[in-house]
Amino acid sequence: MTRQRVLILFRPLLTLSIVFALLVLRSTAQSDQPSAANLAARRWFQDGKFGMFIHWGVYSTLQDGEWVMQNRKISIADYEKLPSQFNPEKFNAAEWVALAKSAGMKYITITSKHHDGFVMFDSQVSDWTIVKRTPWKKDPLKLLADECRKQGIHLSFYYSQLDWHNPDYYPRGRTGESAGRSDGGDWDKYLDYQDAQLRELLTNYGEISGIWFDGWWDKPKASWRLDRTYKLIHGLQPQTLIGNNHHQVPNPGEDIQMFEKDLPGRNTAGFNEGEKIGDLPLETAETINTAWGYNFTDDHYKSTRELVQYLVRAAGANANFLLNIGPRPDGTIQPEFVERLHQMGEWLAEYGDSIYGTRGGPIAPHPWGVTTQKGNKIYVHVLEWLDPVLLLPAPANQVTAAYALKDHAKVEFSKSGDRLLLQLPAHSSADFDTVIVLETAPR
Ligand code: H79
């Protein structure tokens, strides 16, 4: 065969493979494949398990939660009187970060802007900021970012997409109807404003672990340009974990899935109706009393026992626990929060091996408790101690040893068919969790 004839024969094939190669290149360039840094951040996030949520803003001055503007139908004109009274002279970033660390928390997620639109950092694209409007004039996010870096805690920012103050948040959504905003505004300009602020947050505060969006549900039909905003974030900091509290299955570009006031798969608070659990790292956020932002009459505190058990149940459901505090307007944190956080830290100092670095265990969560796992260990967390024996589905790998995490005392076990029977160690009613370690052989 002449060279020419070979070429003629193979030309269609050659063209086809070039077209194919170009298509592959194009699809990888356009796909939402997370970067290696982002995947590593997801592992760090899941290993960390426990974070501090902080709701703090100009609403804190009214001591009635972060929805006070909406709930009391306060107009923008009146609400704008608040910043002059916001002078948190007792704010101490080192103390806040140390408190999170003492609780055993690995990251902080703080409100950079809540639904009232008040900007809690030094933004150049707004004059409705803590720096420009308050006598205090400081940027608490900068102070916190510096302190987090010093103390080895990761920092994430909550950002409300909903905005009751910005006139360009128009057409208005399901809330904010009493703010007294004019009937007109430029939605694209609002989205530009939001992107500009995110650029500031991801440029001026060092490494940022996450952006925690909220408020999408105020305008579920709007065009939010999520794609563009998420690309902006990952372009500036590829490892930043994006989550959006929209109570929907995650969108492309999102890195974690969040649940509000419920464990994944549950819907006692009414926010998570039909929310399917996807494959991304999970996180559930909850309050110590009822409110997110400081509320001086809210005395419905959960006990340390309830909070520890919530952390354990979250870990058993393969989810992180983001536990909220609402600091006071003067910058201090109320003793009821501090006490509980310290006690959680004490518990974690003893039992942290069964939480940090684990994933949800092989046995599905039950009312009696949950399982977590790490390496060749399965941790059985008995939260409701009903009987001296516990019958479990036997793990796939053979159990070679069982002992109590508390004192390493041996736990008797026997296998019968596909069941494993554990003789639970004696427990004290003061124990929040009876943790039994099962060591398993490699298959
Ligand atoms: O920041 C905290 C809360 O302020 C914020 N998310 C946590 C982390 C939050 N609070 N409530 N919600 C989110 C959901 C609000 C739902 C409702 Fe509605 C607003 C119920 C009634 C008005 C959205 C709009 C659902 C129905 C109408």
Coordinates of C-alpha atoms and ligand atoms in Angstrom, one line a residue:
M1 CA 0.0 0.0 0.0
T2 CA 1.3 3.4 -0.8
R3 CA 1.7 6.0 2.0
Q4 CA -1.1 8.1 0.4
R5 CA -3.5 5.2 0.4
V6 CA -2.8 4.5 4.1
L7 CA -3.5 8.1 4.9
I8 CA -6.8 8.1 3.0
L9 CA -7.9 4.9 4.8
F10 CA -7.0 6.2 8.3
R11 CA -7.9 9.8 7.9
P12 CA -11.5 9.4 9.2
L13 CA -10.1 7.5 12.2
L14 CA -7.5 10.2 12.9
T15 CA -10.1 13.0 12.6
L16 CA -12.4 11.1 14.9
S17 CA -9.7 10.6 17.6
I18 CA -8.7 14.3 17.4
V19 CA -12.3 15.3 17.9
F20 CA -12.7 12.9 20.8
A21 CA -9.5 14.2 22.5
L22 CA -10.7 17.7 22.1
L23 CA -14.1 16.8 23.6
V24 CA -12.4 15.2 26.6
L25 CA -10.2 18.2 27.2
R26 CA -13.2 20.5 26.9
S27 CA -15.3 18.5 29.4
T28 CA -12.6 18.4 32.0
A29 CA -12.0 22.1 31.7
Q30 CA -15.6 22.8 32.1
S31 CA -16.6 20.2 34.7
D32 CA -17.2 21.0 38.3
Q33 CA -14.6 18.4 39.4
P34 CA -13.3 19.6 42.8
S35 CA -9.6 20.4 42.9
A36 CA -7.1 18.2 44.9
A37 CA -6.9 21.0 47.5
N38 CA -10.7 21.0 47.8
L39 CA -10.9 17.2 48.2
A40 CA -8.2 17.4 50.9
A41 CA -10.2 20.1 52.7
R42 CA -13.3 17.9 52.7
R43 CA -11.3 15.1 54.4
W44 CA -10.0 17.7 57.0
F45 CA -13.5 18.9 57.5
Q46 CA -14.9 15.4 58.1
D47 CA -12.1 14.5 60.4
G48 CA -12.6 17.7 62.5
K49 CA -16.3 16.9 63.3
F50 CA -17.0 19.8 65.6
G51 CA -17.3 23.5 64.9
M52 CA -18.5 26.7 66.6
F53 CA -21.2 28.7 64.9
I54 CA -21.3 32.4 65.9
H55 CA -24.3 34.6 65.2
W56 CA -23.2 38.2 66.1
G57 CA -24.4 41.4 64.5
V58 CA -26.1 44.7 65.1
Y59 CA -29.3 42.8 66.0
S60 CA -27.5 41.6 69.1
T61 CA -28.0 45.0 70.6
L62 CA -31.8 44.4 70.8
Q63 CA -31.1 41.0 72.5
D64 CA -34.0 39.4 70.7
G65 CA -32.5 37.1 68.1
E66 CA -31.2 37.7 64.6
W67 CA -34.7 37.9 63.1
V68 CA -35.7 40.9 65.3
M69 CA -36.0 43.3 62.4
Q70 CA -38.5 41.0 60.7
N71 CA -40.3 39.8 63.8
R72 CA -40.9 43.3 65.2
K73 CA -41.5 44.9 61.8
I74 CA -38.7 47.4 62.2
S75 CA -38.2 49.8 59.3
I76 CA -34.8 50.4 57.8
A77 CA -35.0 54.0 59.0
D78 CA -35.4 52.8 62.6
Y79 CA -33.0 49.9 62.3
E80 CA -30.3 52.3 61.2
K81 CA -30.4 53.8 64.7
L82 CA -28.9 50.6 66.1
P83 CA -25.2 50.8 65.0
S84 CA -24.6 53.9 67.1
Q85 CA -25.4 51.7 70.2
F86 CA -23.2 48.8 69.1
N87 CA -19.9 49.3 70.9
P88 CA -18.5 45.9 71.9
E89 CA -15.6 47.1 73.9
K90 CA -15.3 43.8 75.7
F91 CA -14.8 41.8 72.5
N92 CA -11.7 39.7 72.8
A93 CA -10.9 37.5 69.7
A94 CA -8.3 35.5 71.7
E95 CA -10.9 34.5 74.2
W96 CA -13.5 33.5 71.6
V97 CA -11.0 31.3 69.8
A98 CA -9.7 29.9 73.0
L99 CA -13.3 29.0 74.0
A100 CA -13.8 27.1 70.8
K101 CA -10.5 25.2 71.3
S102 CA -11.4 24.4 74.9
A103 CA -14.7 22.9 73.6
G104 CA -12.7 20.6 71.3
M105 CA -14.0 22.5 68.2
K106 CA -11.8 22.6 65.1
Y107 CA -13.3 25.5 63.2
I108 CA -15.4 28.6 63.6
T109 CA -18.1 29.7 61.3
I110 CA -19.2 33.3 61.9
T111 CA -21.8 35.6 60.4
S112 CA -20.2 38.1 58.0
K113 CA -23.6 39.4 57.0
H114 CA -27.0 38.2 58.2
H115 CA -30.5 38.9 56.7
D116 CA -30.5 42.5 58.1
G117 CA -27.7 43.1 55.6
F118 CA -25.4 44.6 58.2
V119 CA -21.9 44.0 57.2
M120 CA -19.7 42.7 60.0
F121 CA -16.4 43.4 58.3
D122 CA -14.5 46.3 56.6
S123 CA -16.2 46.2 53.2
Q124 CA -15.3 48.9 50.6
V125 CA -18.5 48.3 48.6
S126 CA -21.0 49.2 51.4
D127 CA -21.4 51.9 54.0
W128 CA -23.7 49.7 56.1
T129 CA -20.8 48.2 58.0
I130 CA -19.6 47.8 61.5
V131 CA -16.5 49.8 60.7
K132 CA -18.3 52.8 59.2
R133 CA -21.4 52.9 61.4
T134 CA -20.4 52.0 65.0
P135 CA -18.4 53.9 67.6
W136 CA -16.2 50.8 67.9
K137 CA -15.1 51.1 64.2
K138 CA -13.2 47.8 64.2
D139 CA -13.3 44.7 61.9
P140 CA -14.0 41.7 64.2
L141 CA -13.5 39.3 61.3
K142 CA -10.0 40.5 60.8
L143 CA -9.3 40.3 64.6
L144 CA -10.7 36.8 64.6
A145 CA -8.9 35.7 61.5
D146 CA -5.5 36.7 63.0
E147 CA -6.3 35.0 66.2
C148 CA -7.6 31.8 64.5
R149 CA -4.3 31.5 62.6
K150 CA -2.4 32.0 65.8
Q151 CA -4.3 29.4 67.7
G152 CA -4.6 26.9 64.9
I153 CA -8.4 27.0 64.3
H154 CA -10.0 27.1 60.9
L155 CA -12.3 30.0 60.0
S156 CA -15.4 30.0 57.8
F157 CA -17.8 32.8 57.0
Y158 CA -21.6 32.6 57.0
Y159 CA -23.0 34.9 54.3
S160 CA -26.7 35.7 53.9
Q161 CA -27.8 35.9 50.3
L162 CA -31.1 37.4 51.6
D163 CA -30.7 41.1 52.4
W164 CA -33.5 43.2 54.1
H165 CA -31.4 46.4 53.8
N166 CA -29.9 46.6 50.3
P167 CA -32.4 48.4 47.9
D168 CA -31.2 46.3 45.0
Y169 CA -32.4 43.2 46.6
Y170 CA -35.4 43.5 44.3
P171 CA -37.9 42.1 43.4
R172 CA -38.3 41.3 47.2
G173 CA -38.7 37.8 48.5
R174 CA -41.0 36.1 51.0
T175 CA -39.6 38.2 53.9
G176 CA -38.5 41.7 54.7
E177 CA -41.8 43.2 53.6
S178 CA -41.9 45.7 56.5
A179 CA -38.4 47.1 56.0
G180 CA -39.8 50.1 53.9
R181 CA -37.7 49.5 50.9
S182 CA -38.5 51.4 47.7
D183 CA -40.3 49.6 44.9
G184 CA -37.4 49.2 42.5
G185 CA -33.9 48.0 42.4
D186 CA -31.4 46.3 40.2
W187 CA -31.1 42.5 41.0
D188 CA -27.9 42.1 38.9
K189 CA -26.3 45.0 40.8
Y190 CA -27.2 43.2 44.1
L191 CA -25.5 40.0 42.9
D192 CA -22.5 42.1 41.9
Y193 CA -22.4 43.6 45.4
Q194 CA -22.5 40.1 46.9
D195 CA -19.7 38.8 44.6
A196 CA -17.6 41.9 45.5
Q197 CA -18.0 41.2 49.2
L198 CA -17.1 37.5 48.7
R199 CA -14.0 38.6 46.9
E200 CA -13.1 40.8 49.9
L201 CA -13.8 38.0 52.3
L202 CA -11.6 35.6 50.3
T203 CA -8.8 38.1 49.7
N204 CA -8.3 40.0 52.9
Y205 CA -8.6 37.4 55.7
G206 CA -6.1 34.7 54.8
E207 CA -7.1 31.1 54.2
I208 CA -10.9 30.7 54.6
S209 CA -12.2 27.2 55.2
G210 CA -15.7 27.7 54.1
I211 CA -18.5 30.0 52.9
W212 CA -21.9 29.1 54.5
F213 CA -24.7 30.6 52.4
D214 CA -28.2 31.1 53.8
G215 CA -31.3 32.9 52.7
W216 CA -31.6 31.4 49.2
W217 CA -35.1 30.1 50.2
D218 CA -36.3 33.7 50.4
K219 CA -36.4 33.8 46.6
P220 CA -36.3 30.2 45.4
K221 CA -37.3 31.1 41.8
A222 CA -34.8 33.9 41.4
S223 CA -31.7 33.6 39.2
W224 CA -29.0 33.6 41.8
R225 CA -26.0 33.2 39.4
L226 CA -24.7 30.5 41.8
D227 CA -22.4 29.1 39.2
R228 CA -20.6 32.3 38.7
T229 CA -20.4 33.1 42.4
Y230 CA -19.1 29.6 43.3
K231 CA -16.5 29.8 40.5
L232 CA -15.3 33.1 41.9
I233 CA -14.9 31.6 45.3
H234 CA -13.1 28.5 44.1
G235 CA -11.0 30.6 41.8
L236 CA -9.7 32.7 44.7
Q237 CA -9.4 29.8 47.2
P238 CA -9.9 26.3 45.7
Q239 CA -9.9 24.7 49.1
T240 CA -12.8 26.8 50.5
L241 CA -15.8 24.5 51.2
I242 CA -19.0 26.0 49.8
G243 CA -22.2 25.1 51.5
N244 CA -25.7 26.5 51.0
N245 CA -28.5 26.2 53.5
H246 CA -31.1 26.0 50.8
H247 CA -32.6 22.7 52.1
Q248 CA -32.3 21.2 48.6
V249 CA -30.0 18.5 47.2
P250 CA -26.6 20.2 46.7
N251 CA -26.0 22.1 43.5
P252 CA -22.9 21.8 41.3
G253 CA -20.0 23.6 42.9
E254 CA -21.2 23.0 46.4
D255 CA -18.8 21.0 48.6
I256 CA -20.8 20.2 51.7
Q257 CA -24.5 19.6 52.5
M258 CA -26.0 21.3 55.6
F259 CA -28.9 20.5 57.8
E260 CA -30.5 23.0 60.2
K261 CA -31.7 22.0 63.6
D262 CA -31.9 18.3 62.6
L263 CA -29.8 15.3 62.1
P264 CA -29.5 14.3 58.4
G265 CA -32.6 12.5 57.4
R266 CA -34.7 13.9 60.2
N267 CA -37.2 16.8 60.0
T268 CA -38.4 17.7 63.5
A269 CA -37.8 21.5 62.9
G270 CA -39.6 21.6 59.5
F271 CA -36.7 22.9 57.5
N272 CA -35.5 19.6 55.9
E273 CA -38.7 18.3 54.3
G274 CA -37.7 15.7 51.8
E275 CA -34.1 16.8 51.8
K276 CA -32.2 13.8 50.4
I277 CA -28.8 13.0 51.8
G278 CA -26.2 13.2 49.0
D279 CA -22.6 12.0 48.8
L280 CA -20.9 15.2 50.1
P281 CA -19.6 15.8 53.6
L282 CA -22.5 16.6 55.9
E283 CA -23.0 19.1 58.7
T284 CA -25.8 19.8 61.1
A285 CA -26.2 23.2 62.9
E286 CA -28.0 23.6 66.2
T287 CA -28.3 26.1 69.0
I288 CA -27.5 25.8 72.7
N289 CA -30.8 27.4 73.7
T290 CA -33.4 28.3 71.0
A291 CA -32.0 31.4 69.4
W292 CA -29.1 31.9 67.1
G293 CA -28.5 35.6 67.8
Y294 CA -28.3 36.7 71.4
N295 CA -31.7 36.5 73.2
F296 CA -31.7 37.6 76.8
T297 CA -35.0 35.9 77.7
D298 CA -34.3 32.5 76.1
D299 CA -33.6 30.2 79.0
H300 CA -34.3 26.9 77.2
Y301 CA -30.7 25.6 77.5
K302 CA -29.9 22.1 76.4
S303 CA -27.9 20.2 78.9
T304 CA -24.3 19.2 78.3
R305 CA -25.6 15.6 78.2
E306 CA -28.0 16.5 75.3
L307 CA -25.3 18.4 73.5
V308 CA -22.7 15.7 73.8
Q309 CA -25.2 13.1 72.7
Y310 CA -26.1 15.3 69.7
L311 CA -22.5 15.4 68.7
V312 CA -22.3 11.7 69.0
R313 CA -25.5 11.1 67.0
A314 CA -24.2 13.5 64.3
A315 CA -20.9 11.6 64.1
G316 CA -22.9 8.3 63.9
A317 CA -24.8 9.8 61.0
N318 CA -21.5 10.7 59.3
A319 CA -22.1 14.4 59.9
N320 CA -20.2 17.3 61.6
F321 CA -21.9 19.2 64.4
L322 CA -21.8 23.0 64.1
L323 CA -22.9 24.3 67.5
N324 CA -24.0 27.9 67.8
I325 CA -23.3 30.7 70.3
G326 CA -24.8 34.2 70.2
P327 CA -22.4 36.5 71.9
R328 CA -23.8 39.6 73.8
P329 CA -23.7 43.1 72.2
D330 CA -20.8 44.0 74.5
G331 CA -18.7 41.2 73.0
T332 CA -18.9 38.8 76.0
I333 CA -20.2 35.3 75.9
Q334 CA -22.8 34.3 78.5
P335 CA -21.7 31.9 81.3
E336 CA -24.4 29.3 80.4
F337 CA -22.7 28.8 77.0
V338 CA -19.2 28.9 78.4
E339 CA -19.9 26.3 81.0
R340 CA -21.5 23.8 78.5
L341 CA -18.7 24.3 76.0
H342 CA -16.0 23.6 78.6
Q343 CA -17.8 20.4 79.7
M344 CA -18.1 19.2 76.1
G345 CA -14.3 19.8 75.8
E346 CA -13.7 17.7 78.9
W347 CA -15.8 14.9 77.5
L348 CA -13.9 15.1 74.1
A349 CA -10.6 15.1 75.9
E350 CA -11.5 11.6 77.2
Y351 CA -13.6 10.2 74.3
G352 CA -12.3 12.2 71.3
D353 CA -10.8 9.1 69.8
S354 CA -14.2 7.8 69.1
I355 CA -15.3 11.1 67.3
Y356 CA -12.4 12.8 65.6
G357 CA -11.2 11.3 62.3
T358 CA -14.1 8.9 62.3
R359 CA -16.9 8.3 59.7
G360 CA -20.3 7.0 60.3
G361 CA -20.1 3.3 61.4
P362 CA -21.3 0.1 59.8
I363 CA -24.4 -0.1 61.9
A364 CA -27.2 2.4 61.1
P365 CA -28.2 4.8 63.9
H366 CA -30.7 3.5 66.4
P367 CA -32.6 5.0 69.4
W368 CA -30.1 3.2 71.7
G369 CA -27.1 4.8 70.0
V370 CA -24.8 4.9 67.0
T371 CA -21.5 3.6 65.7
T372 CA -18.5 5.4 64.3
Q373 CA -15.4 3.9 62.7
K374 CA -11.8 4.6 62.0
G375 CA -9.1 2.2 60.7
N376 CA -9.8 -1.2 62.1
K377 CA -11.8 0.1 65.0
I378 CA -15.6 0.4 65.3
Y379 CA -16.9 2.5 68.2
V380 CA -20.2 1.5 69.6
H381 CA -21.8 4.5 71.3
V382 CA -24.5 3.4 73.7
L383 CA -26.5 6.5 74.5
E384 CA -29.7 5.0 75.9
W385 CA -28.5 2.2 78.3
L386 CA -31.5 -0.1 78.4
D387 CA -30.1 -3.5 79.0
P388 CA -26.8 -5.1 80.2
V389 CA -26.6 -6.8 76.8
L390 CA -26.7 -5.4 73.3
L391 CA -27.4 -7.4 70.2
L392 CA -25.9 -6.0 67.0
P393 CA -25.7 -7.0 63.4
A394 CA -22.2 -8.5 63.3
P395 CA -19.8 -6.3 61.4
A396 CA -18.5 -7.8 58.1
N397 CA -15.0 -8.1 59.5
Q398 CA -14.3 -10.5 62.3
V399 CA -14.2 -8.8 65.8
T400 CA -10.9 -9.7 67.5
A401 CA -11.2 -7.7 70.7
A402 CA -13.7 -5.5 72.6
Y403 CA -13.2 -3.1 75.4
A404 CA -14.6 0.0 77.1
L405 CA -13.0 3.2 75.9
K406 CA -13.3 4.7 79.3
D407 CA -11.0 2.3 81.2
H408 CA -10.0 -0.3 78.6
A409 CA -11.8 -3.0 80.6
K410 CA -12.5 -6.0 78.5
V411 CA -16.0 -6.4 77.1
E412 CA -17.3 -10.0 76.7
F413 CA -18.7 -10.7 73.3
S414 CA -20.0 -13.7 71.4
K415 CA -21.0 -14.2 67.8
S416 CA -24.0 -16.1 66.8
G417 CA -24.8 -16.3 63.1
D418 CA -24.9 -12.8 61.8
R419 CA -25.4 -11.3 65.3
L420 CA -22.9 -10.0 67.8
L421 CA -23.8 -10.0 71.5
L422 CA -22.0 -7.5 73.8
Q423 CA -22.0 -7.7 77.6
L424 CA -22.1 -4.0 78.3
P425 CA -19.8 -2.7 81.0
A426 CA -21.3 -1.4 84.2
H427 CA -22.2 2.3 83.6
S428 CA -22.8 5.3 85.7
S429 CA -25.9 7.4 85.2
A430 CA -23.5 10.4 84.9
D431 CA -22.0 8.9 81.7
F432 CA -23.2 10.7 78.6
D433 CA -22.1 7.8 76.4
T434 CA -20.9 4.2 77.0
V435 CA -18.3 3.7 74.3
I436 CA -17.2 0.2 73.4
V437 CA -14.3 -0.3 71.0
L438 CA -14.5 -3.3 68.6
E439 CA -11.2 -4.2 67.0
T440 CA -11.6 -6.0 63.8
A441 CA -9.3 -8.1 61.7
P442 CA -8.6 -7.1 58.1
R443 CA -10.6 -9.2 55.7
Ligands
H79_1 O1 -29.0 32.0 60.7 C1 -29.9 31.2 61.3 C2 -31.3 31.6 61.1 O2 -31.5 33.0 61.2 C3 -31.5 31.2 59.6 N1 -30.7 30.0 59.5 C4 -30.0 29.8 60.7 C5 -28.6 29.2 60.5 C6 -32.9 30.8 59.4 N2 -33.9 31.0 60.2 N3 -35.0 30.6 59.7 N4 -34.7 30.1 58.6 C7 -33.4 30.2 58.3 C8 -35.6 29.5 57.7 C9 -36.8 30.4 57.7 C10 -37.9 29.9 57.2 C11 -39.0 30.8 57.2 FE1 -40.1 31.0 55.7 C12 -39.0 32.1 56.9 C13 -40.3 30.3 57.6 C14 -41.1 31.4 57.4 C15 -40.3 32.5 57.0 C16 -39.0 30.6 54.0 C17 -39.9 31.6 53.8 C18 -39.8 29.5 54.3 C19 -41.1 29.9 54.3 C20 -41.2 31.2 54.0

